Tab-separated table of C-alpha atoms in Angstrom:
chain	number	residue	atom	x	y	z
A	1	UNK	CA	97.193	21.853	131.682
A	2	UNK	CA	95.893	18.314	130.640
A	3	UNK	CA	94.590	15.159	132.138
A	4	UNK	CA	97.429	13.283	132.269
A	5	UNK	CA	99.591	16.216	133.548
A	6	UNK	CA	96.816	16.521	136.291
A	7	UNK	CA	97.111	12.640	137.245
A	8	UNK	CA	100.989	13.287	137.948
A	9	UNK	CA	100.251	15.926	139.774
A	10	UNK	CA	97.590	14.655	141.867
A	11	UNK	CA	100.030	11.923	142.800
A	12	UNK	CA	102.710	13.476	143.925
A	13	UNK	CA	100.452	16.237	146.109
A	14	UNK	CA	98.624	12.979	147.397
A	15	UNK	CA	101.710	12.401	149.716
A	16	UNK	CA	101.228	14.832	152.224
A	17	UNK	CA	97.629	13.322	153.404
A	18	UNK	CA	97.714	12.036	156.765
A	19	UNK	CA	96.395	8.200	156.624
A	20	UNK	CA	93.093	8.956	157.425
A	21	UNK	CA	92.572	11.578	155.278
A	22	UNK	CA	94.509	9.378	152.386
A	23	UNK	CA	92.106	6.543	152.935
A	24	UNK	CA	89.068	9.008	152.295
A	25	UNK	CA	90.496	10.666	149.182
A	26	UNK	CA	91.659	7.387	147.780
A	27	UNK	CA	87.955	6.382	147.734
A	28	UNK	CA	86.810	9.061	146.231
A	29	UNK	CA	89.301	9.084	143.560
A	30	UNK	CA	88.851	5.415	142.761
A	31	UNK	CA	84.888	5.873	142.734
A	32	UNK	CA	85.113	8.792	140.530
A	33	UNK	CA	87.545	7.491	137.921
A	34	UNK	CA	86.112	4.787	137.280
A	35	UNK	CA	83.036	6.341	136.111
A	36	UNK	CA	84.186	5.838	132.654
A	37	UNK	CA	81.608	7.967	130.629
A	38	UNK	CA	82.602	11.399	132.304
A	39	UNK	CA	84.922	13.821	130.935
A	40	UNK	CA	88.602	12.851	131.937
A	41	UNK	CA	89.948	16.278	131.877
A	42	UNK	CA	86.867	17.754	134.072
A	43	UNK	CA	86.983	14.598	136.423
A	44	UNK	CA	90.434	15.255	137.199
A	45	UNK	CA	90.517	18.773	137.649
A	46	UNK	CA	87.502	18.294	140.257
A	47	UNK	CA	89.783	15.538	141.986
A	48	UNK	CA	92.451	18.259	141.785
A	49	UNK	CA	90.264	20.630	143.765
A	50	UNK	CA	89.004	18.193	146.372
A	51	UNK	CA	92.691	17.442	146.891
A	52	UNK	CA	93.874	21.100	147.350
A	53	UNK	CA	90.774	21.616	149.790
A	54	UNK	CA	92.017	18.593	151.901
A	55	UNK	CA	95.408	19.887	151.992
A	56	UNK	CA	94.228	23.159	153.019
A	57	UNK	CA	91.662	21.543	155.850
A	58	UNK	CA	94.224	19.501	156.701
A	59	UNK	CA	96.452	22.152	157.983
A	60	UNK	CA	93.531	23.967	160.034
A	61	UNK	CA	93.481	20.385	161.632
A	62	UNK	CA	90.117	19.365	160.131
A	63	UNK	CA	89.757	16.085	158.433
A	64	UNK	CA	88.389	15.398	155.097
A	65	UNK	CA	85.405	13.707	156.612
A	66	UNK	CA	84.880	17.237	158.307
A	67	UNK	CA	84.824	18.645	154.984
A	68	UNK	CA	82.904	16.164	152.763
A	69	UNK	CA	80.345	14.729	155.294
A	70	UNK	CA	79.877	11.231	156.240
A	71	UNK	CA	78.516	9.469	153.149
A	72	UNK	CA	80.837	10.167	150.192
A	73	UNK	CA	79.133	7.697	147.978
A	74	UNK	CA	75.951	10.083	147.750
A	75	UNK	CA	78.291	13.158	147.645
A	76	UNK	CA	80.266	11.718	145.035
A	77	UNK	CA	76.888	10.519	142.819
A	78	UNK	CA	75.815	13.899	143.070
A	79	UNK	CA	78.852	15.469	141.474
A	80	UNK	CA	79.618	12.778	138.929
A	81	UNK	CA	75.686	13.423	137.922
A	82	UNK	CA	77.167	16.969	137.179
A	83	UNK	CA	80.212	16.566	135.352
A	84	UNK	CA	80.032	16.829	131.692
A	85	UNK	CA	80.339	13.389	129.633
A	86	UNK	CA	83.441	12.842	127.550
A	87	UNK	CA	82.700	13.798	123.942
A	88	UNK	CA	81.561	11.173	121.494
A	89	UNK	CA	84.352	12.066	119.033
A	90	UNK	CA	87.295	11.954	121.810
A	91	UNK	CA	85.821	8.492	122.968
A	92	UNK	CA	85.572	7.260	119.950
A	93	UNK	CA	89.033	8.191	118.796
A	94	UNK	CA	90.631	6.730	121.974
A	95	UNK	CA	88.383	3.236	121.390
A	96	UNK	CA	89.311	3.048	117.560
A	97	UNK	CA	93.063	3.416	118.500
A	98	UNK	CA	92.822	0.707	121.234
A	99	UNK	CA	91.152	-1.528	118.921
A	100	UNK	CA	93.870	-0.736	116.189
A	101	UNK	CA	96.505	-2.092	118.657
A	102	UNK	CA	94.549	-4.671	119.511
A	103	UNK	CA	94.231	-6.082	115.962
A	104	UNK	CA	98.013	-5.156	115.039
A	105	UNK	CA	99.060	-7.419	118.232
A	106	UNK	CA	96.593	-10.249	117.561
A	107	UNK	CA	97.952	-10.101	113.513
A	108	UNK	CA	101.374	-10.505	115.050
A	109	UNK	CA	101.158	-13.454	117.282
A	110	UNK	CA	98.897	-15.249	114.332
A	111	UNK	CA	102.052	-14.268	111.990
A	112	UNK	CA	104.646	-15.578	114.669
A	113	UNK	CA	102.414	-18.658	115.485
A	114	UNK	CA	101.812	-19.661	111.829
A	115	UNK	CA	105.264	-19.051	110.605
A	116	UNK	CA	106.220	-21.393	113.564
A	117	UNK	CA	103.773	-24.320	113.046
A	118	UNK	CA	104.884	-24.307	109.069
A	119	UNK	CA	108.288	-25.445	110.099
A	120	UNK	CA	106.246	-28.323	111.559
A	121	UNK	CA	103.781	-29.424	109.991
A	122	UNK	CA	101.980	-28.411	106.357
A	123	UNK	CA	99.009	-26.421	107.654
A	124	UNK	CA	96.225	-24.574	105.860
A	125	UNK	CA	97.304	-20.929	105.682
A	126	UNK	CA	93.722	-19.749	103.738
A	127	UNK	CA	92.634	-16.664	105.711
A	128	UNK	CA	88.738	-15.524	104.803
A	129	UNK	CA	88.209	-11.923	105.230
A	130	UNK	CA	84.455	-12.268	106.450
A	131	UNK	CA	85.853	-14.740	109.306
A	132	UNK	CA	88.397	-12.622	110.472
A	133	UNK	CA	86.183	-9.548	110.293
A	134	UNK	CA	83.592	-10.791	112.402
A	135	UNK	CA	86.098	-12.662	114.804
A	136	UNK	CA	87.685	-9.361	115.769
A	137	UNK	CA	84.075	-7.839	116.090
A	138	UNK	CA	83.304	-10.448	118.576
A	139	UNK	CA	86.736	-10.309	120.713
A	140	UNK	CA	86.409	-6.343	120.886
A	141	UNK	CA	82.461	-6.523	122.031
A	142	UNK	CA	83.748	-9.083	124.980
A	143	UNK	CA	86.946	-7.312	125.620
A	144	UNK	CA	84.299	-4.140	126.014
A	145	UNK	CA	81.942	-5.748	128.187
A	146	UNK	CA	84.745	-7.447	130.389
A	147	UNK	CA	86.617	-3.635	130.912
A	148	UNK	CA	83.271	-1.984	131.286
A	149	UNK	CA	81.969	-4.784	133.696
A	150	UNK	CA	85.027	-4.632	135.612
A	151	UNK	CA	85.083	-0.883	136.395
A	152	UNK	CA	81.491	-1.158	137.507
A	153	UNK	CA	82.464	-3.689	139.839
A	154	UNK	CA	85.268	-1.830	141.082
A	155	UNK	CA	83.403	1.509	141.449
A	156	UNK	CA	80.510	-0.719	143.540
A	157	UNK	CA	83.457	-2.585	145.677
A	158	UNK	CA	84.987	1.142	146.916
A	159	UNK	CA	82.429	1.860	149.442
A	160	UNK	CA	81.432	-1.912	150.758
A	161	UNK	CA	83.049	-3.926	153.168
A	162	UNK	CA	85.339	-6.015	150.947
A	163	UNK	CA	84.688	-10.129	151.452
A	164	UNK	CA	88.281	-11.872	149.689
A	165	UNK	CA	86.247	-14.775	149.109
A	166	UNK	CA	83.304	-12.919	146.822
A	167	UNK	CA	85.870	-10.703	145.213
A	168	UNK	CA	88.096	-13.640	143.985
A	169	UNK	CA	85.233	-15.810	142.795
A	170	UNK	CA	83.849	-12.461	141.034
A	171	UNK	CA	87.491	-12.292	139.023
A	172	UNK	CA	87.787	-15.626	138.876
A	173	UNK	CA	84.651	-15.975	136.654
A	174	UNK	CA	84.892	-13.049	134.650
A	175	UNK	CA	88.217	-14.108	133.613
A	176	UNK	CA	87.219	-17.572	132.871
A	177	UNK	CA	83.906	-16.529	131.052
A	178	UNK	CA	85.831	-13.823	129.006
A	179	UNK	CA	88.660	-15.875	127.783
A	180	UNK	CA	85.833	-19.373	127.194
A	181	UNK	CA	83.617	-17.019	125.076
A	182	UNK	CA	86.920	-15.617	123.142
A	183	UNK	CA	87.794	-18.770	122.055
A	184	UNK	CA	84.784	-20.705	121.482
A	185	UNK	CA	82.597	-17.817	119.869
A	186	UNK	CA	85.710	-17.213	117.402
A	187	UNK	CA	85.545	-21.360	116.451
A	188	UNK	CA	82.014	-21.229	115.643
A	189	UNK	CA	82.285	-18.387	112.878
A	190	UNK	CA	82.076	-20.051	109.979
A	191	UNK	CA	84.293	-19.521	107.089
A	192	UNK	CA	83.105	-17.001	104.595
A	193	UNK	CA	83.988	-13.820	102.697
A	194	UNK	CA	87.012	-13.037	100.048
A	195	UNK	CA	89.662	-16.271	100.682
A	196	UNK	CA	93.298	-15.363	100.631
A	197	UNK	CA	96.170	-17.607	100.426
A	198	UNK	CA	98.191	-15.198	103.000
A	199	UNK	CA	100.846	-16.955	104.813
A	200	UNK	CA	102.548	-15.818	108.477
A	201	UNK	CA	104.450	-13.241	106.892
A	202	UNK	CA	101.668	-11.457	105.192
A	203	UNK	CA	100.036	-11.209	108.822
A	204	UNK	CA	103.530	-10.344	110.257
A	205	UNK	CA	103.844	-7.566	107.998
A	206	UNK	CA	100.507	-6.025	108.379
A	207	UNK	CA	100.231	-6.429	111.998
A	208	UNK	CA	104.137	-4.511	112.184
A	209	UNK	CA	102.660	-2.119	109.925
A	210	UNK	CA	99.861	-1.011	111.941
A	211	UNK	CA	101.665	-1.022	115.073
A	212	UNK	CA	103.967	1.654	113.647
A	213	UNK	CA	100.688	3.352	112.473
A	214	UNK	CA	99.393	3.736	116.101
A	215	UNK	CA	102.825	4.413	117.535
A	216	UNK	CA	102.995	7.441	115.192
A	217	UNK	CA	99.219	8.276	116.024
A	218	UNK	CA	100.051	8.225	119.853
A	219	UNK	CA	103.179	10.149	119.442
A	220	UNK	CA	100.854	12.690	117.560
A	221	UNK	CA	97.993	12.828	119.422
A	222	UNK	CA	99.315	11.953	123.028
A	223	UNK	CA	96.608	9.432	123.278
A	224	UNK	CA	98.049	7.106	126.520
A	225	UNK	CA	100.750	9.660	127.510
B	1	UNK	CA	67.472	15.621	151.356
B	2	UNK	CA	65.823	17.556	154.456
B	3	UNK	CA	63.773	20.852	153.463
B	4	UNK	CA	66.329	22.644	155.390
B	5	UNK	CA	69.521	21.558	153.091
B	6	UNK	CA	67.144	21.972	149.819
B	7	UNK	CA	65.946	25.542	150.980
B	8	UNK	CA	70.004	26.329	151.596
B	9	UNK	CA	71.148	24.952	148.319
B	10	UNK	CA	69.175	27.470	146.234
B	11	UNK	CA	70.042	30.426	148.417
B	12	UNK	CA	73.769	28.876	148.514
B	13	UNK	CA	73.814	29.282	144.715
B	14	UNK	CA	72.666	32.935	144.858
B	15	UNK	CA	75.483	33.522	147.437
B	16	UNK	CA	78.218	31.996	145.320
B	17	UNK	CA	77.699	33.337	142.146
B	18	UNK	CA	77.409	36.966	143.977
B	19	UNK	CA	81.088	35.985	145.644
B	20	UNK	CA	82.463	34.976	142.275
B	21	UNK	CA	80.820	38.208	140.547
B	22	UNK	CA	83.441	40.285	143.034
B	23	UNK	CA	86.408	38.657	142.246
B	24	UNK	CA	87.586	35.285	140.723
B	25	UNK	CA	88.300	32.464	143.462
B	26	UNK	CA	89.179	28.958	143.506
B	27	UNK	CA	87.532	26.231	145.430
B	28	UNK	CA	89.040	26.461	148.828
B	29	UNK	CA	88.892	30.560	148.874
B	30	UNK	CA	85.120	30.289	148.157
B	31	UNK	CA	84.326	28.045	151.472
B	32	UNK	CA	86.544	30.503	153.139
B	33	UNK	CA	84.440	33.717	151.930
B	34	UNK	CA	81.364	31.961	152.636
B	35	UNK	CA	82.275	31.375	156.231
B	36	UNK	CA	83.536	34.466	156.965
B	37	UNK	CA	80.031	36.164	155.655
B	38	UNK	CA	78.577	34.060	158.595
B	39	UNK	CA	77.533	30.741	156.859
B	40	UNK	CA	79.033	28.327	158.961
B	41	UNK	CA	76.289	25.645	158.848
B	42	UNK	CA	77.096	25.047	155.168
B	43	UNK	CA	79.487	22.415	154.918
B	44	UNK	CA	82.402	22.935	153.161
B	45	UNK	CA	82.602	20.180	150.824
B	46	UNK	CA	78.633	21.342	149.612
B	47	UNK	CA	80.000	24.120	147.298
B	48	UNK	CA	81.791	21.613	144.383
B	49	UNK	CA	78.474	19.983	143.607
B	50	UNK	CA	77.171	23.519	142.969
B	51	UNK	CA	79.822	24.805	141.477
B	52	UNK	CA	79.809	22.040	138.727
B	53	UNK	CA	76.080	22.550	138.360
B	54	UNK	CA	76.595	26.548	137.726
B	55	UNK	CA	79.439	25.634	135.290
B	56	UNK	CA	76.991	22.919	133.698
B	57	UNK	CA	74.495	25.425	133.502
B	58	UNK	CA	76.984	28.091	131.621
B	59	UNK	CA	76.649	30.643	134.627
B	60	UNK	CA	80.487	30.425	135.729
B	61	UNK	CA	83.249	28.954	134.254
B	62	UNK	CA	86.196	27.438	135.424
B	63	UNK	CA	90.013	27.962	134.341
B	64	UNK	CA	93.083	26.288	135.419
B	65	UNK	CA	95.908	29.017	136.168
B	66	UNK	CA	98.820	29.811	138.111
B	67	UNK	CA	98.048	31.097	141.578
B	68	UNK	CA	100.110	33.848	143.239
B	69	UNK	CA	101.676	31.484	145.517
B	70	UNK	CA	102.551	29.431	142.724
B	71	UNK	CA	100.778	26.259	142.453
B	72	UNK	CA	97.759	25.869	139.542
B	73	UNK	CA	94.430	26.260	140.752
B	74	UNK	CA	91.107	26.261	139.144
B	75	UNK	CA	89.793	29.653	139.079
B	76	UNK	CA	86.022	30.696	138.530
B	77	UNK	CA	84.592	33.512	136.740
B	78	UNK	CA	81.246	34.391	135.804
B	79	UNK	CA	79.767	34.150	132.456
B	80	UNK	CA	77.305	37.044	131.158
B	81	UNK	CA	74.486	34.447	131.565
B	82	UNK	CA	75.767	34.237	135.112
B	83	UNK	CA	75.730	37.872	135.622
B	84	UNK	CA	72.217	38.057	134.153
B	85	UNK	CA	70.904	35.088	136.876
B	86	UNK	CA	72.635	36.888	139.617
B	87	UNK	CA	70.619	40.224	138.748
B	88	UNK	CA	67.615	37.976	138.859
B	89	UNK	CA	68.323	36.093	141.937
B	90	UNK	CA	68.959	39.732	143.556
B	91	UNK	CA	65.920	40.899	142.499
B	92	UNK	CA	63.480	37.761	143.386
B	93	UNK	CA	65.251	38.005	146.786
B	94	UNK	CA	64.374	41.458	147.417
B	95	UNK	CA	61.248	40.402	146.757
B	96	UNK	CA	60.408	37.979	148.865
B	97	UNK	CA	62.981	39.267	151.559
B	98	UNK	CA	60.072	41.183	153.524
B	99	UNK	CA	57.348	39.104	153.235
B	100	UNK	CA	59.155	36.013	154.282
B	101	UNK	CA	60.819	37.576	157.159
B	102	UNK	CA	57.699	39.071	158.482
B	103	UNK	CA	55.608	35.526	157.780
B	104	UNK	CA	58.513	33.446	159.460
B	105	UNK	CA	59.194	35.503	162.449
B	106	UNK	CA	55.367	36.636	163.279
B	107	UNK	CA	55.456	34.826	166.221
B	108	UNK	CA	58.343	36.083	167.799
B	109	UNK	CA	57.060	39.576	167.242
B	110	UNK	CA	53.564	38.927	168.517
B	111	UNK	CA	55.695	38.102	171.682
B	112	UNK	CA	57.172	41.570	172.081
């Protein structure tokens, strides 16, 4: 049973929990799932065991708190510490897949954008390989940082009393800084590397080709299904 | 962590290995067996961090498979290393059981 099937089964099984147990379990679930470095397969198997245990206990009139104690964050930390890390290979493969998808998307948007602009004015269509590469790299690092920090923040906030104003400000600043740095850093990269007179169509074709490759990869290795 | 729970944790590892040695069990079943043997003080949840550690050390291995009643569960069984570790623990326990018992219960015996 792979991680995706376990997640689906988990979603189904969770429905039998009474409100009190559901709240307790949901927090554990978010806390463990937001630990991104641990093996997804192993953490889903653990989550399924914990859920089964709560369901059994519920039948006997015991609550999740009776079973797992009144300090769930310490309890989860203890388990997270013991869980195996995601293998370097499968992590790199997955991130590589996402980056490829991102590159395809950027190329398609860029392609359509420059085709449309060309209808209205004669714009410079020269592309510098070096610049494109560095800009893409910077964008990737920023997105990676954004995702990583968001997960950390989510995990931190599970067992804290939520504060709507603080949460809003955090999300707002994170998103603003990410967007602004993506726009400005990319523009600061000077043109260098091999220059090609690539029109919007070249972008579009390359982007679409990459998109098809990622679809094929996903179908073959079931990366997101 | 309190001294008491640390003490219990080490011993609990041996008890869990011993139960898994007799038969393959899943998490909830294991906690029920421990209670059945009279370890009522052990909070049920404390078995999961221990099960994870035992897996990490390669003493047990877990496998998802269908249970007799239908749904898939993660069943644990001892590895070769686990069997060796259990023998060692049993040996060590035999060595310290009597002297520790004598020492700790000295007061009680004196009163008799």
